[in-house]
CSV table of C-alpha atoms in Angstrom, one decimal:
chain,number,residue,atom,x,y,z
A,29,MET,CA,23.5,7.1,-11.7
A,30,ALA,CA,24.9,4.4,-12.9
A,31,TRP,CA,21.8,2.6,-13.5
A,32,GLU,CA,20.4,5.3,-15.5
A,33,VAL,CA,23.4,5.8,-17.7
A,34,PHE,CA,23.8,2.2,-18.7
A,35,SER,CA,20.2,2.2,-19.3
A,36,ILE,CA,20.4,4.6,-22.1
A,37,ILE,CA,23.7,3.2,-23.2
A,38,GLY,CA,22.1,-0.3,-23.7
A,39,THR,CA,18.8,1.1,-25.2
A,40,ILE,CA,20.7,3.0,-27.7
A,41,ALA,CA,23.1,0.5,-28.7
A,42,PHE,CA,20.4,-2.6,-28.5
A,43,ALA,CA,17.9,-0.3,-30.6
A,44,ILE,CA,20.7,0.5,-33.5
A,45,SER,CA,21.5,-3.4,-33.1
A,46,GLY,CA,18.1,-4.3,-34.2
A,47,ALA,CA,17.7,-1.8,-36.4
A,48,ILE,CA,21.0,-3.0,-38.5
A,49,ILE,CA,19.9,-6.8,-38.3
A,50,ALA,CA,16.4,-5.6,-39.8
A,51,MET,CA,18.2,-3.9,-42.6
A,52,GLU,CA,20.3,-6.6,-43.3
A,53,GLU,CA,17.2,-8.9,-43.6
A,54,GLU,CA,15.9,-6.1,-45.9
A,55,TYR,CA,13.2,-5.4,-43.7
A,56,ASP,CA,10.9,-1.9,-44.5
A,57,LEU,CA,11.0,1.2,-42.1
A,58,PHE,CA,8.1,-0.7,-40.0
A,59,GLY,CA,9.9,-3.4,-39.5
A,60,VAL,CA,13.0,-1.8,-38.7
A,61,TYR,CA,11.3,0.0,-36.0
A,62,ILE,CA,9.8,-2.9,-34.6
A,63,LEU,CA,13.3,-5.1,-34.5
A,64,GLY,CA,15.1,-1.8,-33.1
A,65,ILE,CA,12.4,-1.6,-30.3
A,66,VAL,CA,12.0,-5.1,-29.5
A,67,THR,CA,15.9,-5.5,-29.2
A,68,ALA,CA,16.2,-2.7,-27.0
A,69,PHE,CA,13.5,-3.5,-24.8
A,70,GLY,CA,13.0,-7.4,-25.1
A,71,GLY,CA,15.7,-8.5,-22.3
A,72,GLY,CA,13.9,-6.2,-19.8
A,73,ALA,CA,10.7,-7.5,-20.2
A,74,ILE,CA,11.7,-11.3,-20.1
A,75,ARG,CA,13.7,-10.3,-16.9
A,76,ASN,CA,10.6,-8.6,-15.1
A,77,LEU,CA,8.6,-11.8,-15.7
A,78,LEU,CA,11.0,-14.0,-14.3
A,79,ILE,CA,11.7,-11.8,-11.3
A,80,GLY,CA,8.0,-11.4,-10.6
A,81,LEU,CA,7.5,-7.5,-11.9
A,82,PRO,CA,4.7,-7.0,-14.4
A,83,VAL,CA,5.7,-6.3,-17.9
A,84,THR,CA,3.7,-2.9,-17.9
A,85,THR,CA,6.4,-1.6,-15.8
A,86,LEU,CA,7.9,-1.1,-19.0
A,87,TRP,CA,5.6,1.3,-20.2
A,88,GLY,CA,6.6,3.8,-17.5
A,89,GLN,CA,9.8,4.3,-19.4
A,90,ASP,CA,8.7,7.0,-21.7
A,91,MET,CA,12.1,8.3,-22.1
A,92,MET,CA,13.8,5.6,-22.9
A,93,PHE,CA,11.0,4.8,-25.7
A,94,GLN,CA,11.8,8.0,-27.3
A,95,ILE,CA,15.8,7.7,-26.9
A,96,ALA,CA,15.2,4.3,-28.9
A,97,LEU,CA,12.9,5.7,-31.4
A,98,ALA,CA,15.4,8.7,-32.2
A,99,ALA,CA,18.6,6.2,-32.4
A,100,ILE,CA,16.6,4.2,-35.0
A,101,THR,CA,15.6,7.1,-36.8
A,102,ILE,CA,19.2,8.6,-37.0
A,103,PHE,CA,20.8,5.4,-38.2
A,104,PHE,CA,17.9,4.7,-40.7
A,105,ILE,CA,18.3,8.0,-42.1
A,106,PHE,CA,22.4,8.2,-42.0
A,107,PRO,CA,24.4,7.7,-45.4
A,108,HIS,CA,24.8,4.0,-45.6
A,109,HIS,CA,27.7,4.2,-47.9
A,110,LEU,CA,29.6,6.1,-45.3
A,111,ILE,CA,28.9,3.1,-43.1
A,112,GLN,CA,31.4,0.2,-44.3
A,113,HIS,CA,31.5,-3.4,-42.5
A,114,TRP,CA,27.9,-4.0,-41.2
A,115,HIS,CA,28.8,-7.0,-39.6
A,116,ARG,CA,31.2,-5.0,-37.5
A,117,TRP,CA,29.2,-2.4,-36.6
A,118,GLY,CA,26.6,-4.9,-35.8
A,119,ASN,CA,28.6,-6.8,-33.3
A,120,PHE,CA,30.3,-3.5,-31.7
A,121,THR,CA,26.7,-2.4,-30.8
A,122,ASP,CA,25.9,-5.7,-29.5
A,123,ALA,CA,29.0,-6.0,-27.5
A,124,ILE,CA,27.8,-2.5,-25.9
A,125,GLY,CA,24.2,-3.6,-25.5
A,126,LEU,CA,25.1,-6.8,-24.0
A,127,SER,CA,27.4,-5.1,-21.2
A,128,ALA,CA,25.5,-2.2,-20.6
A,129,PHE,CA,22.1,-4.2,-20.1
A,130,ALA,CA,23.8,-7.3,-18.0
A,131,ILE,CA,24.8,-4.7,-15.5
A,132,GLN,CA,21.8,-3.0,-15.5
A,133,GLY,CA,19.8,-6.2,-14.8
A,134,ALA,CA,22.2,-7.1,-12.1
A,135,LEU,CA,21.7,-3.6,-10.5
A,136,TYR,CA,18.1,-3.8,-10.5
A,137,ALA,CA,18.2,-7.3,-9.1
A,138,VAL,CA,20.4,-6.1,-6.2
A,139,LYS,CA,18.0,-3.1,-5.5
A,140,LEU,CA,15.2,-5.7,-5.3
A,141,ASP,CA,17.3,-7.6,-2.6
A,142,MET,CA,17.3,-10.7,-4.9
A,143,PRO,CA,20.0,-13.5,-4.1
A,144,VAL,CA,23.1,-13.8,-6.2
A,145,SER,CA,21.3,-16.5,-8.5
A,146,ALA,CA,18.8,-14.1,-9.3
A,147,VAL,CA,21.1,-11.3,-10.1
A,148,VAL,CA,23.1,-13.6,-12.7
A,149,VAL,CA,20.0,-14.6,-14.1
A,150,ALA,CA,18.5,-10.9,-14.4
A,151,ALA,CA,22.0,-9.9,-16.1
A,152,VAL,CA,22.1,-12.5,-18.4
A,153,LEU,CA,18.4,-12.4,-19.5
A,154,THR,CA,18.3,-8.5,-19.5
A,155,GLY,CA,22.0,-8.6,-21.4
A,156,SER,CA,20.9,-11.1,-23.9
A,157,GLY,CA,17.0,-11.4,-24.0
A,158,GLY,CA,16.6,-8.9,-26.3
A,159,GLY,CA,19.2,-10.3,-28.8
A,160,ILE,CA,17.5,-13.6,-28.5
A,161,VAL,CA,14.0,-12.3,-29.7
A,162,ARG,CA,15.7,-10.4,-32.3
A,163,ASP,CA,17.4,-13.1,-34.2
A,164,LEU,CA,14.5,-15.1,-33.8
A,165,LEU,CA,12.3,-12.6,-35.5
A,166,ALA,CA,14.9,-12.3,-38.1
A,167,ARG,CA,14.8,-16.3,-38.2
A,168,ARG,CA,18.7,-16.3,-37.2
A,169,LYS,CA,19.8,-18.7,-34.8
A,170,PRO,CA,20.3,-17.0,-31.3
A,171,LEU,CA,23.7,-15.6,-30.8
A,172,VAL,CA,23.6,-16.5,-27.1
A,173,LEU,CA,22.9,-19.9,-28.1
A,174,ARG,CA,25.8,-20.8,-30.3
A,175,ASP,CA,29.2,-22.1,-29.2
A,176,GLU,CA,30.5,-18.4,-29.7
A,177,VAL,CA,30.9,-16.7,-25.9
A,178,TYR,CA,28.3,-14.2,-25.1
A,179,GLY,CA,26.0,-15.0,-22.3
A,180,VAL,CA,29.1,-16.0,-20.2
A,181,TRP,CA,30.2,-12.2,-20.1
A,182,ALA,CA,26.9,-11.4,-18.8
A,183,ALA,CA,26.9,-14.0,-16.1
A,184,LEU,CA,30.2,-12.8,-15.0
A,185,ALA,CA,28.8,-9.3,-14.6
A,186,GLY,CA,26.0,-10.4,-12.8
A,187,LEU,CA,28.2,-12.6,-10.2
A,188,LEU,CA,30.7,-9.8,-9.7
A,189,ILE,CA,27.9,-7.3,-9.2
A,190,GLY,CA,26.0,-9.9,-6.9
A,191,PHE,CA,29.0,-10.6,-4.5
A,192,GLU,CA,29.6,-6.9,-4.6
A,193,VAL,CA,32.8,-7.0,-5.8
A,194,PHE,CA,32.2,-3.9,-7.9
A,195,THR,CA,29.7,-1.3,-5.8
A,196,GLY,CA,30.8,2.6,-6.8
A,197,ASP,CA,29.7,3.9,-10.1
A,198,ILE,CA,33.3,4.2,-11.0
A,199,PHE,CA,33.8,0.6,-10.9
A,200,LEU,CA,30.8,-0.1,-12.6
A,201,TYR,CA,31.9,1.9,-15.5
A,202,ILE,CA,35.2,0.1,-15.5
A,203,LEU,CA,33.3,-3.5,-15.4
A,204,PHE,CA,31.5,-1.9,-18.6
A,205,ALA,CA,34.3,-1.3,-20.5
A,206,VAL,CA,35.9,-4.7,-19.2
A,207,ILE,CA,32.7,-6.9,-20.4
A,208,THR,CA,32.7,-4.8,-23.7
A,209,ALA,CA,36.1,-5.3,-24.5
A,210,LEU,CA,36.0,-9.3,-23.7
A,211,ARG,CA,32.9,-9.4,-25.9
A,212,ILE,CA,34.7,-7.9,-28.7
A,213,LEU,CA,37.9,-10.0,-28.1
A,214,SER,CA,35.6,-13.2,-28.2
A,215,TYR,CA,34.2,-12.6,-31.7
A,216,THR,CA,37.3,-11.4,-33.1
A,217,MET,CA,39.6,-13.7,-31.7
A,218,LYS,CA,36.9,-16.6,-32.4
A,219,TRP,CA,36.7,-17.6,-28.9
A,220,ARG,CA,34.5,-20.4,-28.4
A,221,LEU,CA,32.8,-22.4,-25.9
A,222,PRO,CA,33.0,-26.4,-25.7
A,223,LEU,CA,30.7,-27.9,-28.5
A,224,ARG,CA,29.5,-31.3,-29.1
A,225,LYS,CA,27.4,-32.7,-31.6
A,226,LEU,CA,25.4,-35.8,-31.9
A,227,ASN,CA,25.6,-37.9,-35.0
A,228,ARG,CA,22.4,-38.4,-36.5
A,229,ALA,CA,21.3,-42.0,-37.3
């Protein structure tokens, strides 16, 4: 049950996140749909490649594609003057998508009896892969590769699930809330990972 719930939450959140970035970059309607779909399903595609599953398994998610398209359409036609602070909205939906898909990816790897290391990788790639592809298509520096704390929260979710610290559905929902809150705190409080620059000659 939890896996399906997190799949739906992550799909909606990342589809809207991709649509927001596309509209910020002034993409047309086709570009908004493409970026929204890529953001929603890119992480799962990358994860499937690395854990040995065919990418074609994505095409079996008809309902998820319909949910993503509906979310993008509703957001696109929603009166934009009623939505203030686009950047804050984008970060919020991105935090929800990161948390939901990190947990979903970790559960997927556990279901396949993968080792803990693979569970963590699946969590990170599923949670941030779509965002990486989105940012690259929008010609932005990928959020997960900046000094801002981002992928660490996905890795944390993967570790906790891989070591079976969280197993029941209620605990997974709590973990979802915690990871989302940590991601929101990391950008509102401007938490940063260590950064070292090399001087150019």
